[in-house]
PDB file of C-alpha atoms in Angstrom:
ATOM      1  CA  MET A  99     173.181  28.264  53.906  1.00 44.00           C
ATOM      2  CA  SER A 100     170.639  31.011  53.047  1.00 45.00           C
ATOM      3  CA  LEU A 101     166.990  30.188  53.712  1.00 50.00           C
ATOM      4  CA  LYS A 102     164.146  30.838  51.265  1.00 59.00           C
ATOM      5  CA  SER A 103     161.194  33.091  52.025  1.00 65.00           C
ATOM      6  CA  GLU A 104     159.101  29.916  52.029  1.00 77.00           C
ATOM      7  CA  ILE A 105     159.913  26.234  51.740  1.00 94.00           C
ATOM      8  CA  ILE A 106     157.055  23.938  50.768  1.00 97.00           C
ATOM      9  CA  LYS A 107     157.625  20.219  50.390  1.00 98.00           C
ATOM     10  CA  ILE A 108     155.505  17.117  50.085  1.00 98.00           C
ATOM     11  CA  VAL A 109     156.982  14.623  52.549  1.00 98.00           C
ATOM     12  CA  HIS A 110     156.219  11.468  54.467  1.00 98.00           C
ATOM     13  CA  SER A 111     157.575   9.726  57.537  1.00 98.00           C
ATOM     14  CA  SER A 112     160.510   7.374  57.036  1.00 98.00           C
ATOM     15  CA  ASP A 113     158.884   5.085  59.593  1.00 97.00           C
ATOM     16  CA  PRO A 114     156.287   3.007  57.682  1.00 97.00           C
ATOM     17  CA  ASP A 115     154.267   2.297  60.831  1.00 97.00           C
ATOM     18  CA  ILE A 116     153.923   5.983  61.742  1.00 97.00           C
ATOM     19  CA  ARG A 117     153.190   6.879  58.128  1.00 98.00           C
ATOM     20  CA  TYR A 118     150.379   4.327  57.945  1.00 97.00           C
ATOM     21  CA  LYS A 119     148.765   5.141  61.311  1.00 96.00           C
ATOM     22  CA  ALA A 120     148.773   8.919  60.819  1.00 96.00           C
ATOM     23  CA  SER A 121     146.151  10.896  58.884  1.00 94.00           C
ATOM     24  CA  SER A 122     148.397  11.963  56.031  1.00 95.00           C
ATOM     25  CA  GLY A 123     152.003  10.868  55.908  1.00 96.00           C
ATOM     26  CA  GLY A 124     153.012  11.053  59.566  1.00 97.00           C
ATOM     27  CA  PHE A 125     155.058  14.260  59.400  1.00 98.00           C
ATOM     28  CA  LEU A 126     153.620  15.740  62.605  1.00 98.00           C
ATOM     29  CA  SER A 127     153.960  12.516  64.602  1.00 97.00           C
ATOM     30  CA  ASN A 128     157.550  12.117  63.429  1.00 97.00           C
ATOM     31  CA  LEU A 129     158.227  15.755  64.257  1.00 98.00           C
ATOM     32  CA  VAL A 130     157.052  15.215  67.836  1.00 98.00           C
ATOM     33  CA  ARG A 131     159.241  12.122  68.222  1.00 98.00           C
ATOM     34  CA  TRP A 132     162.256  13.940  66.732  1.00 98.00           C
ATOM     35  CA  LEU A 133     161.762  17.003  68.963  1.00 98.00           C
ATOM     36  CA  PHE A 134     161.659  14.819  72.089  1.00 98.00           C
ATOM     37  CA  GLN A 135     164.738  12.871  70.958  1.00 97.00           C
ATOM     38  CA  LYS A 136     166.627  16.119  70.381  1.00 97.00           C
ATOM     39  CA  LYS A 137     165.419  17.449  73.769  1.00 97.00           C
ATOM     40  CA  MET A 138     164.098  20.552  72.022  1.00 97.00           C
ATOM     41  CA  ILE A 139     160.732  20.542  73.835  1.00 97.00           C
ATOM     42  CA  LYS A 140     159.521  20.022  77.394  1.00 95.00           C
ATOM     43  CA  CYS A 141     156.098  18.744  76.375  1.00 96.00           C
ATOM     44  CA  ALA A 142     153.723  18.423  73.445  1.00 97.00           C
ATOM     45  CA  LEU A 143     150.012  18.688  72.911  1.00 97.00           C
ATOM     46  CA  SER A 144     148.394  15.316  72.324  1.00 97.00           C
ATOM     47  CA  PHE A 145     144.869  13.937  72.494  1.00 97.00           C
ATOM     48  CA  ARG A 146     143.196  11.111  74.382  1.00 95.00           C
ATOM     49  CA  LYS A 147     140.048   9.432  73.093  1.00 93.00           C
ATOM     50  CA  THR A 148     137.234   7.955  75.138  1.00 92.00           C
ATOM     51  CA  GLY A 149     134.474   6.442  73.042  1.00 94.00           C
ATOM     52  CA  ILE A 150     133.781   9.022  70.327  1.00 97.00           C
ATOM     53  CA  ARG A 151     135.136  11.947  72.346  1.00 97.00           C
ATOM     54  CA  PHE A 152     138.637  13.425  72.188  1.00 97.00           C
ATOM     55  CA  GLU A 153     140.229  15.554  74.866  1.00 97.00           C
ATOM     56  CA  PRO A 154     143.552  17.430  74.854  1.00 97.00           C
ATOM     57  CA  ILE A 155     146.413  16.379  77.109  1.00 97.00           C
ATOM     58  CA  MET A 156     150.015  17.490  77.547  1.00 96.00           C
ATOM     59  CA  VAL A 157     152.624  14.732  77.276  1.00 97.00           C
ATOM     60  CA  LYS A 158     156.246  14.882  78.400  1.00 96.00           C
ATOM     61  CA  SER A 159     157.638  12.071  76.242  1.00 97.00           C
ATOM     62  CA  TRP A 160     157.154  10.370  72.874  1.00 97.00           C
ATOM     63  CA  GLU A 161     156.036   7.228  74.694  1.00 97.00           C
ATOM     64  CA  GLU A 162     153.033   9.118  76.079  1.00 97.00           C
ATOM     65  CA  TYR A 163     152.087  10.575  72.696  1.00 97.00           C
ATOM     66  CA  GLU A 164     149.152   8.961  70.891  1.00 95.00           C
ATOM     67  CA  ILE A 165     148.709   8.966  67.100  1.00 96.00           C
ATOM     68  CA  VAL A 166     144.978   9.596  66.863  1.00 94.00           C
ATOM     69  CA  GLY A 167     144.721  10.978  63.316  1.00 91.00           C
ATOM     70  CA  SER A 168     142.522  13.938  62.447  1.00 95.00           C
ATOM     71  CA  ILE A 169     139.889  15.200  64.872  1.00 97.00           C
ATOM     72  CA  TYR A 170     136.582  16.526  63.550  1.00 97.00           C
ATOM     73  CA  GLN A 171     135.017  17.858  66.728  1.00 97.00           C
ATOM     74  CA  GLU A 172     135.316  21.160  68.525  1.00 96.00           C
ATOM     75  CA  MET A 173     137.410  21.583  71.658  1.00 94.00           C
ATOM     76  CA  ASN A 174     138.544  24.633  73.586  1.00 96.00           C
ATOM     77  CA  LEU A 175     142.358  24.489  73.513  1.00 97.00           C
ATOM     78  CA  ALA A 176     142.730  28.000  74.919  1.00 97.00           C
ATOM     79  CA  ASP A 177     140.740  27.055  78.019  1.00 97.00           C
ATOM     80  CA  PHE A 178     142.677  23.787  78.383  1.00 97.00           C
ATOM     81  CA  ILE A 179     146.098  25.459  78.190  1.00 96.00           C
ATOM     82  CA  THR A 180     145.047  28.263  80.518  1.00 96.00           C
ATOM     83  CA  ARG A 181     143.906  25.723  83.134  1.00 94.00           C
ATOM     84  CA  GLU A 182     146.364  22.869  82.743  1.00 92.00           C
ATOM     85  CA  VAL A 183     149.741  24.352  81.756  1.00 92.00           C
ATOM     86  CA  SER A 184     151.687  25.751  84.694  1.00 92.00           C
ATOM     87  CA  VAL A 185     154.039  28.728  84.515  1.00 88.00           C
ATOM     88  CA  ALA A 186     157.402  27.875  82.927  1.00 84.00           C
ATOM     89  CA  VAL A 187     160.458  27.327  85.070  1.00 75.00           C
ATOM     90  CA  GLY A 188     163.401  28.642  83.060  1.00 78.00           C
ATOM     91  CA  ALA A 189     163.643  28.412  79.269  1.00 77.00           C
ATOM     92  CA  GLU A 190     161.079  25.815  78.191  1.00 92.00           C
ATOM     93  CA  THR A 191     159.454  25.050  74.854  1.00 96.00           C
ATOM     94  CA  ILE A 192     156.075  23.487  74.079  1.00 97.00           C
ATOM     95  CA  PHE A 193     154.961  21.932  70.799  1.00 98.00           C
ATOM     96  CA  LEU A 194     151.401  22.573  69.634  1.00 96.00           C
ATOM     97  CA  THR A 195     149.172  21.643  66.732  1.00 97.00           C
ATOM     98  CA  CYS A 196     146.128  23.827  66.223  1.00 97.00           C
ATOM     99  CA  LEU A 197     143.727  25.399  63.744  1.00 97.00           C
ATOM    100  CA  PRO A 198     144.504  28.735  62.021  1.00 97.00           C
ATOM    101  CA  CYS A 199     142.083  30.676  64.251  1.00 96.00           C
ATOM    102  CA  GLU A 200     143.780  29.378  67.403  1.00 97.00           C
ATOM    103  CA  VAL A 201     147.409  30.260  66.641  1.00 97.00           C
ATOM    104  CA  ALA A 202     147.543  33.830  67.960  1.00 97.00           C
ATOM    105  CA  VAL A 203     145.601  33.235  71.187  1.00 97.00           C
ATOM    106  CA  LEU A 204     147.513  30.055  72.119  1.00 97.00           C
ATOM    107  CA  ARG A 205     150.866  31.719  71.478  1.00 97.00           C
ATOM    108  CA  LYS A 206     149.793  34.688  73.619  1.00 96.00           C
ATOM    109  CA  ILE A 207     148.725  32.458  76.529  1.00 97.00           C
ATOM    110  CA  LEU A 208     151.928  30.414  76.480  1.00 96.00           C
ATOM    111  CA  THR A 209     154.176  33.455  76.057  1.00 95.00           C
ATOM    112  CA  LYS A 210     152.523  35.001  79.107  1.00 95.00           C
ATOM    113  CA  LYS A 211     153.281  31.792  81.032  1.00 95.00           C
ATOM    114  CA  GLY A 212     156.944  32.053  79.985  1.00 95.00           C
ATOM    115  CA  TYR A 213     157.116  29.420  77.239  1.00 95.00           C
ATOM    116  CA  SER A 214     158.541  29.411  73.756  1.00 95.00           C
ATOM    117  CA  CYS A 215     156.365  27.636  71.195  1.00 96.00           C
ATOM    118  CA  ILE A 216     156.880  25.457  68.173  1.00 98.00           C
ATOM    119  CA  ILE A 217     153.552  25.540  66.359  1.00 98.00           C
ATOM    120  CA  ALA A 218     152.296  23.392  63.512  1.00 98.00           C
ATOM    121  CA  GLY A 219     149.086  24.828  62.099  1.00 98.00           C
ATOM    122  CA  LEU A 220     146.513  22.649  60.377  1.00 97.00           C
ATOM    123  CA  THR A 221     144.869  23.574  57.099  1.00 97.00           C
ATOM    124  CA  CYS A 222     141.194  24.113  57.875  1.00 96.00           C
ATOM    125  CA  SER A 223     137.927  23.747  55.989  1.00 93.00           C
ATOM    126  CA  GLY A 224     135.973  24.544  59.159  1.00 93.00           C
ATOM    127  CA  GLN A 225     135.554  22.676  62.434  1.00 96.00           C
ATOM    128  CA  MET A 226     132.433  20.738  63.376  1.00 96.00           C
ATOM    129  CA  THR A 227     130.492  20.233  66.566  1.00 97.00           C
ATOM    130  CA  ILE A 228     130.270  16.798  68.174  1.00 97.00           C
ATOM    131  CA  GLU A 229     126.755  16.610  66.715  1.00 97.00           C
ATOM    132  CA  ALA A 230     128.268  15.705  63.313  1.00 98.00           C
ATOM    133  CA  THR A 231     129.713  12.548  64.861  1.00 98.00           C
ATOM    134  CA  THR A 232     126.619  11.633  66.855  1.00 97.00           C
ATOM    135  CA  TYR A 233     124.543  12.180  63.698  1.00 96.00           C
ATOM    136  CA  LEU A 234     126.745   9.693  61.824  1.00 97.00           C
ATOM    137  CA  MET A 235     126.340   7.218  64.683  1.00 97.00           C
ATOM    138  CA  LYS A 236     122.570   7.554  64.487  1.00 96.00           C
ATOM    139  CA  GLN A 237     122.558   6.923  60.730  1.00 95.00           C
ATOM    140  CA  LEU A 238     124.685   3.791  61.255  1.00 97.00           C
ATOM    141  CA  ASP A 239     122.454   2.697  64.149  1.00 96.00           C
ATOM    142  CA  ILE A 240     125.378   2.699  66.602  1.00 97.00           C
ATOM    143  CA  LYS A 241     124.983   3.806  70.200  1.00 96.00           C
ATOM    144  CA  PRO A 242     127.953   6.006  71.245  1.00 95.00           C
ATOM    145  CA  GLU A 243     128.203   4.131  74.539  1.00 95.00           C
ATOM    146  CA  ASP A 244     128.796   0.870  72.623  1.00 96.00           C
ATOM    147  CA  VAL A 245     131.916   2.211  70.846  1.00 97.00           C
ATOM    148  CA  THR A 246     135.163   0.551  71.910  1.00 96.00           C
ATOM    149  CA  ASP A 247     137.472   2.230  69.397  1.00 97.00           C
ATOM    150  CA  PHE A 248     137.064   5.233  67.122  1.00 97.00           C
ATOM    151  CA  ARG A 249     139.135   7.139  64.564  1.00 97.00           C
ATOM    152  CA  TYR A 250     138.202   9.792  62.038  1.00 98.00           C
ATOM    153  CA  ARG A 251     141.216   9.015  59.837  1.00 97.00           C
ATOM    154  CA  GLY A 252     144.520   7.156  59.714  1.00 96.00           C
ATOM    155  CA  ASN A 253     145.509   3.577  58.883  1.00 97.00           C
ATOM    156  CA  GLY A 254     146.050   4.447  55.235  1.00 96.00           C
ATOM    157  CA  TRP A 255     145.223   7.502  53.133  1.00 97.00           C
ATOM    158  CA  PRO A 256     142.826   9.159  52.723  1.00 95.00           C
ATOM    159  CA  SER A 257     141.122   6.401  54.717  1.00 96.00           C
ATOM    160  CA  GLY A 258     137.876   7.094  56.579  1.00 97.00           C
ATOM    161  CA  VAL A 259     135.978   6.870  59.841  1.00 98.00           C
ATOM    162  CA  GLN A 260     136.733   3.641  61.710  1.00 98.00           C
ATOM    163  CA  ILE A 261     134.385   2.461  64.448  1.00 98.00           C
ATOM    164  CA  SER A 262     134.573  -0.655  66.577  1.00 98.00           C
ATOM    165  CA  THR A 263     131.978  -2.038  68.954  1.00 96.00           C
ATOM    166  CA  ASN A 264     132.005  -5.306  70.858  1.00 93.00           C
ATOM    167  CA  SER A 265     130.087  -6.983  68.051  1.00 94.00           C
ATOM    168  CA  LYS A 266     131.119  -5.266  64.802  1.00 96.00           C
ATOM    169  CA  LYS A 267     133.607  -3.057  62.963  1.00 97.00           C
ATOM    170  CA  TYR A 268     132.536  -0.224  60.651  1.00 98.00           C
ATOM    171  CA  PHE A 269     134.389   1.762  57.989  1.00 98.00           C
ATOM    172  CA  VAL A 270     132.968   4.896  56.347  1.00 98.00           C
ATOM    173  CA  ASP A 271     135.082   6.211  53.478  1.00 96.00           C
ATOM    174  CA  ASN A 272     136.182   9.846  53.503  1.00 92.00           C
ATOM    175  CA  HIS A 273     134.918  10.241  49.932  1.00 89.00           C
ATOM    176  CA  ASN A 274     131.559   9.375  48.371  1.00 89.00           C
ATOM    177  CA  SER A 275     129.901   8.523  51.667  1.00 95.00           C
ATOM    178  CA  ILE A 276     127.426   9.870  54.168  1.00 96.00           C
ATOM    179  CA  TRP A 277     130.357  11.125  56.285  1.00 97.00           C
ATOM    180  CA  ASN A 278     131.651  13.190  53.356  1.00 96.00           C
ATOM    181  CA  ASP A 279     128.148  14.590  52.898  1.00 97.00           C
ATOM    182  CA  ILE A 280     127.986  15.481  56.604  1.00 97.00           C
ATOM    183  CA  VAL A 281     131.392  17.192  56.554  1.00 96.00           C
ATOM    184  CA  HIS A 282     130.481  19.335  53.527  1.00 94.00           C
ATOM    185  CA  SER A 283     126.870  20.023  54.498  1.00 96.00           C
ATOM    186  CA  GLU A 284     127.506  23.232  56.523  1.00 95.00           C
ATOM    187  CA  ILE A 285     124.875  21.896  58.930  1.00 96.00           C
ATOM    188  CA  PHE A 286     127.268  20.915  61.702  1.00 96.00           C
ATOM    189  CA  LYS A 287     129.910  23.653  61.480  1.00 95.00           C
ATOM    190  CA  THR A 288     130.694  25.601  64.636  1.00 95.00           C
ATOM    191  CA  PRO A 289     129.236  29.144  64.618  1.00 91.00           C
ATOM    192  CA  LYS A 290     132.689  30.745  64.743  1.00 91.00           C
ATOM    193  CA  CYS A 291     133.502  29.124  61.364  1.00 93.00           C
ATOM    194  CA  ASN A 292     130.623  30.820  59.522  1.00 88.00           C
ATOM    195  CA  GLN A 293     132.537  33.961  58.574  1.00 84.00           C
ATOM    196  CA  CYS A 294     136.113  32.698  58.780  1.00 92.00           C
ATOM    197  CA  THR A 295     138.145  32.801  55.556  1.00 93.00           C
ATOM    198  CA  LEU A 296     141.342  31.292  56.954  1.00 94.00           C
ATOM    199  CA  VAL A 297     142.419  28.122  55.172  1.00 96.00           C
ATOM    200  CA  PHE A 298     146.163  28.081  55.849  1.00 96.00           C
ATOM    201  CA  PRO A 299     147.532  29.140  59.246  1.00 96.00           C
ATOM    202  CA  LYS A 300     149.739  32.209  59.476  1.00 94.00           C
ATOM    203  CA  ALA A 301     152.745  33.004  61.690  1.00 95.00           C
ATOM    204  CA  VAL A 302     153.478  29.339  62.463  1.00 97.00           C
ATOM    205  CA  ASP A 303     156.600  27.250  62.138  1.00 97.00           C
ATOM    206  CA  PHE A 304     154.834  24.708  59.944  1.00 98.00           C
ATOM    207  CA  ALA A 305     151.569  24.732  58.056  1.00 98.00           C
ATOM    208  CA  VAL A 306     150.469  21.246  57.038  1.00 98.00           C
ATOM    209  CA  ALA A 307     147.900  19.973  54.552  1.00 97.00           C
ATOM    210  CA  ASP A 308     146.749  16.928  52.625  1.00 96.00           C
ATOM    211  CA  PRO A 309     148.294  16.703  49.119  1.00 96.00           C
ATOM    212  CA  TRP A 310     145.088  16.768  47.069  1.00 95.00           C
ATOM    213  CA  TYR A 311     146.837  16.476  43.709  1.00 95.00           C
ATOM    214  CA  ARG A 312     145.585  14.119  41.017  1.00 94.00           C
ATOM    215  CA  ASP A 313     148.775  12.093  40.648  1.00 95.00           C
ATOM    216  CA  ILE A 314     149.082  11.522  44.405  1.00 96.00           C
ATOM    217  CA  VAL A 315     145.388  10.748  44.943  1.00 95.00           C
ATOM    218  CA  ALA A 316     145.548   8.216  42.094  1.00 95.00           C
ATOM    219  CA  THR A 317     148.635   6.356  43.324  1.00 96.00           C
ATOM    220  CA  ASP A 318     149.295   6.871  47.046  1.00 97.00           C
ATOM    221  CA  LYS A 319     147.362   4.845  49.613  1.00 96.00           C
ATOM    222  CA  THR A 320     149.668   5.288  52.612  1.00 96.00           C
ATOM    223  CA  GLY A 321     149.874   9.055  53.025  1.00 97.00           C
ATOM    224  CA  MET A 322     151.958  12.173  52.469  1.00 97.00           C
ATOM    225  CA  THR A 323     151.997  15.626  54.045  1.00 98.00           C
ATOM    226  CA  VAL A 324     152.334  19.019  52.409  1.00 98.00           C
ATOM    227  CA  VAL A 325     154.633  20.951  54.753  1.00 98.00           C
ATOM    228  CA  TRP A 326     154.977  24.727  54.453  1.00 97.00           C
ATOM    229  CA  ALA A 327     157.897  25.802  56.653  1.00 97.00           C
ATOM    230  CA  GLN A 328     157.052  29.435  57.346  1.00 96.00           C
ATOM    231  CA  SER A 329     159.571  30.402  60.021  1.00 96.00           C
ATOM    232  CA  GLU A 330     163.352  30.286  60.004  1.00 95.00           C
ATOM    233  CA  ILE A 331     163.370  27.692  62.776  1.00 96.00           C
ATOM    234  CA  GLY A 332     160.779  25.652  60.884  1.00 97.00           C
ATOM    235  CA  GLN A 333     162.920  25.661  57.740  1.00 97.00           C
ATOM    236  CA  LYS A 334     166.001  24.635  59.688  1.00 97.00           C
ATOM    237  CA  MET A 335     164.144  21.814  61.436  1.00 98.00           C
ATOM    238  CA  LEU A 336     162.727  20.529  58.148  1.00 97.00           C
ATOM    239  CA  LEU A 337     166.231  20.386  56.694  1.00 97.00           C
ATOM    240  CA  GLU A 338     167.644  18.665  59.795  1.00 98.00           C
ATOM    241  CA  MET A 339     164.837  16.089  59.785  1.00 98.00           C
ATOM    242  CA  GLN A 340     165.671  15.303  56.182  1.00 97.00           C
ATOM    243  CA  MET A 341     169.392  14.972  56.996  1.00 97.00           C
ATOM    244  CA  ASP A 342     168.540  12.719  59.960  1.00 98.00           C
ATOM    245  CA  HIS A 343     166.485  10.520  57.597  1.00 97.00           C
ATOM    246  CA  VAL A 344     163.395  11.076  59.735  1.00 97.00           C
ATOM    247  CA  ILE A 345     161.362  12.126  56.692  1.00 98.00           C
ATOM    248  CA  GLU A 346     161.542  11.457  52.983  1.00 98.00           C
ATOM    249  CA  ILE A 347     160.921  14.166  50.399  1.00 97.00           C
ATOM    250  CA  PHE A 348     158.522  13.381  47.572  1.00 97.00           C
ATOM    251  CA  ARG A 349     158.861  16.738  45.831  1.00 96.00           C
ATOM    252  CA  GLU A 350     159.129  20.479  46.450  1.00 97.00           C
ATOM    253  CA  ILE A 351     156.336  22.781  45.282  1.00 97.00           C
ATOM    254  CA  ASP A 352     155.789  26.523  45.032  1.00 95.00           C
ATOM    255  CA  LEU A 353     153.191  28.672  46.811  1.00 94.00           C
ATOM    256  CA  GLU A 354     150.842  28.766  43.827  1.00 94.00           C
ATOM    257  CA  THR A 355     150.781  24.967  43.633  1.00 95.00           C
ATOM    258  CA  LEU A 356     150.115  24.801  47.365  1.00 95.00           C
ATOM    259  CA  MET A 357     147.108  27.121  47.033  1.00 94.00           C
ATOM    260  CA  GLU A 358     145.711  24.984  44.220  1.00 92.00           C
ATOM    261  CA  SER A 359     145.452  22.000  46.560  1.00 90.00           C
ATOM    262  CA  GLN A 360     142.936  23.875  48.730  1.00 93.00           C
ATOM    263  CA  LYS A 361     141.238  26.020  46.070  1.00 90.00           C
ATOM    264  CA  GLN A 362     137.787  24.509  46.558  1.00 89.00           C
ATOM    265  CA  THR A 363     137.858  25.204  50.297  1.00 92.00           C
ATOM    266  CA  SER A 364     139.219  28.722  49.808  1.00 93.00           C
ATOM    267  CA  ASP A 365     136.598  29.601  47.175  1.00 91.00           C
ATOM    268  CA  LYS A 366     133.780  28.306  49.388  1.00 91.00           C
ATOM    269  CA  LYS A 367     134.923  30.298  52.415  1.00 92.00           C
ATOM    270  CA  GLN A 368     135.232  33.491  50.372  1.00 91.00           C
ATOM    271  CA  VAL A 369     131.739  33.038  48.936  1.00 91.00           C
ATOM    272  CA  PHE A 370     130.203  32.375  52.356  1.00 90.00           C
ATOM    273  CA  LYS A 371     131.748  35.542  53.760  1.00 90.00           C
ATOM    274  CA  ARG A 372     130.749  37.684  50.765  1.00 91.00           C
ATOM    275  CA  LYS A 373     127.175  36.348  50.752  1.00 92.00           C
ATOM    276  CA  LYS A 374     126.780  36.667  54.512  1.00 90.00           C
ATOM    277  CA  ALA A 375     123.063  37.496  54.524  1.00 92.00           C
ATOM    278  CA  LEU A 376     122.173  34.689  52.112  1.00 91.00           C
ATOM    279  CA  MET A 377     124.182  32.114  54.037  1.00 91.00           C
ATOM    280  CA  LYS A 378     122.604  33.197  57.312  1.00 91.00           C
ATOM    281  CA  VAL A 379     119.149  32.419  55.892  1.00 94.00           C
ATOM    282  CA  ILE A 380     120.339  29.102  54.445  1.00 93.00           C
ATOM    283  CA  ARG A 381     121.942  28.036  57.727  1.00 93.00           C
ATOM    284  CA  VAL A 382     118.782  28.819  59.702  1.00 94.00           C
ATOM    285  CA  CYS A 383     116.872  26.492  57.365  1.00 95.00           C
ATOM    286  CA  ILE A 384     119.339  23.609  57.121  1.00 96.00           C
ATOM    287  CA  GLN A 385     120.257  23.648  60.806  1.00 95.00           C
ATOM    288  CA  SER A 386     116.630  23.402  61.889  1.00 96.00           C
ATOM    289  CA  LYS A 387     115.491  20.271  63.685  1.00 94.00           C
ATOM    290  CA  ILE A 388     112.965  19.470  60.958  1.00 96.00           C
ATOM    291  CA  TYR A 389     115.575  19.644  58.186  1.00 96.00           C
ATOM    292  CA  LYS A 390     118.136  17.565  60.098  1.00 94.00           C
ATOM    293  CA  THR A 391     115.559  14.981  61.141  1.00 93.00           C
ATOM    294  CA  PHE A 392     113.469  14.508  57.998  1.00 95.00           C
ATOM    295  CA  VAL A 393     115.192  16.048  54.963  1.00 96.00           C
ATOM    296  CA  PHE A 394     118.964  15.616  55.278  1.00 96.00           C
ATOM    297  CA  PRO A 395     118.894  11.865  56.099  1.00 94.00           C
ATOM    298  CA  ARG A 396     116.996  11.166  52.856  1.00 95.00           C
ATOM    299  CA  PHE A 397     118.783  13.645  50.576  1.00 96.00           C
ATOM    300  CA  HIS A 398     122.242  14.160  52.097  1.00 95.00           C
ATOM    301  CA  ASN A 399     124.093  13.662  48.804  1.00 94.00           C
ATOM    302  CA  LYS A 400     121.733  15.948  46.862  1.00 96.00           C
ATOM    303  CA  HIS A 401     122.161  18.516  49.638  1.00 96.00           C
ATOM    304  CA  LYS A 402     125.931  18.530  49.117  1.00 94.00           C
ATOM    305  CA  ILE A 403     125.597  18.782  45.323  1.00 94.00           C
ATOM    306  CA  LEU A 404     123.152  21.713  45.566  1.00 94.00           C
ATOM    307  CA  LEU A 405     125.465  23.531  47.981  1.00 92.00           C
ATOM    308  CA  LYS A 406     128.388  23.141  45.541  1.00 90.00           C
ATOM    309  CA  LYS A 407     126.236  24.530  42.725  1.00 92.00           C
ATOM    310  CA  LEU A 408     125.258  27.460  44.934  1.00 90.00           C
ATOM    311  CA  VAL A 409     128.923  28.262  45.596  1.00 88.00           C
ATOM    312  CA  ARG A 410     129.743  28.139  41.872  1.00 88.00           C
ATOM    313  CA  LEU A 411     126.774  30.393  41.103  1.00 89.00           C
ATOM    314  CA  CYS A 412     127.652  32.903  43.820  1.00 88.00           C
ATOM    315  CA  LYS A 413     131.253  33.141  42.546  1.00 82.00           C
ATOM    316  CA  LYS A 414     129.887  34.695  39.338  1.00 81.00           C
ATOM    317  CA  PHE A 415     127.981  37.493  41.075  1.00 77.00           C
TER     318      PHE A 415
END
């Protein structure tokens, strides 16, 4: 069977429990389980949460893997892998998920240690510092030390931030909420994201994204994943997973349709890079202590709306 230059499908896990718990459809979680079952990997990158903090770990079985959903806080995966992953003994393969900016450096580190990699790259609108999360906690009047369980996403789609304390449970929707305003404020982005234009990862086996299409947003509440199989091995694995009934295919799309799902993010990143001097001035103002303490809490939604208007205006000039 001849493989296409790119295969892009909207899929979801065949396991309803995994599909529901995951951020968007459960493809990556099912992929990890399938890879361990097929003995195609020695270990996989996973994450452990303590309170509101997440830290990377390497797991050697599906039973050790934790479905934590999306993570909206910065972590240094290159430093973790350099410190924690020992040199390979023989032919060994590791599975990773990472952001577009991390693909090349992580592959280089693991190749130097003697590993092959299967990499699933996440579509990225920009990573945030932990301050975004602590800011949300402050607005909800929750002390981070009181948190007993925390998730940014998962348990339905598109879901929202889920926080549990000993006395109460909180849910903050991913849309039309203070959390959405925080995410799109540009106040809490990591400095390295300021001039990055990468939305989709390159040179990976799989690039994955949320299916932000009107028909899906209007009808699906459990989750699906847009999967772009970029490599030959990625395309073969996607086909085998389908034949093994590990995933179900909703529909196949072309590259243009894929780009449309992330057009708003792509346009914003291009504008921010082109208007570098203007954005530098804006960031100095909005990231100041005075603005974050007195202005943004009162006008967070208006802040987001004004920023969107600025992007639209800058696109014209």
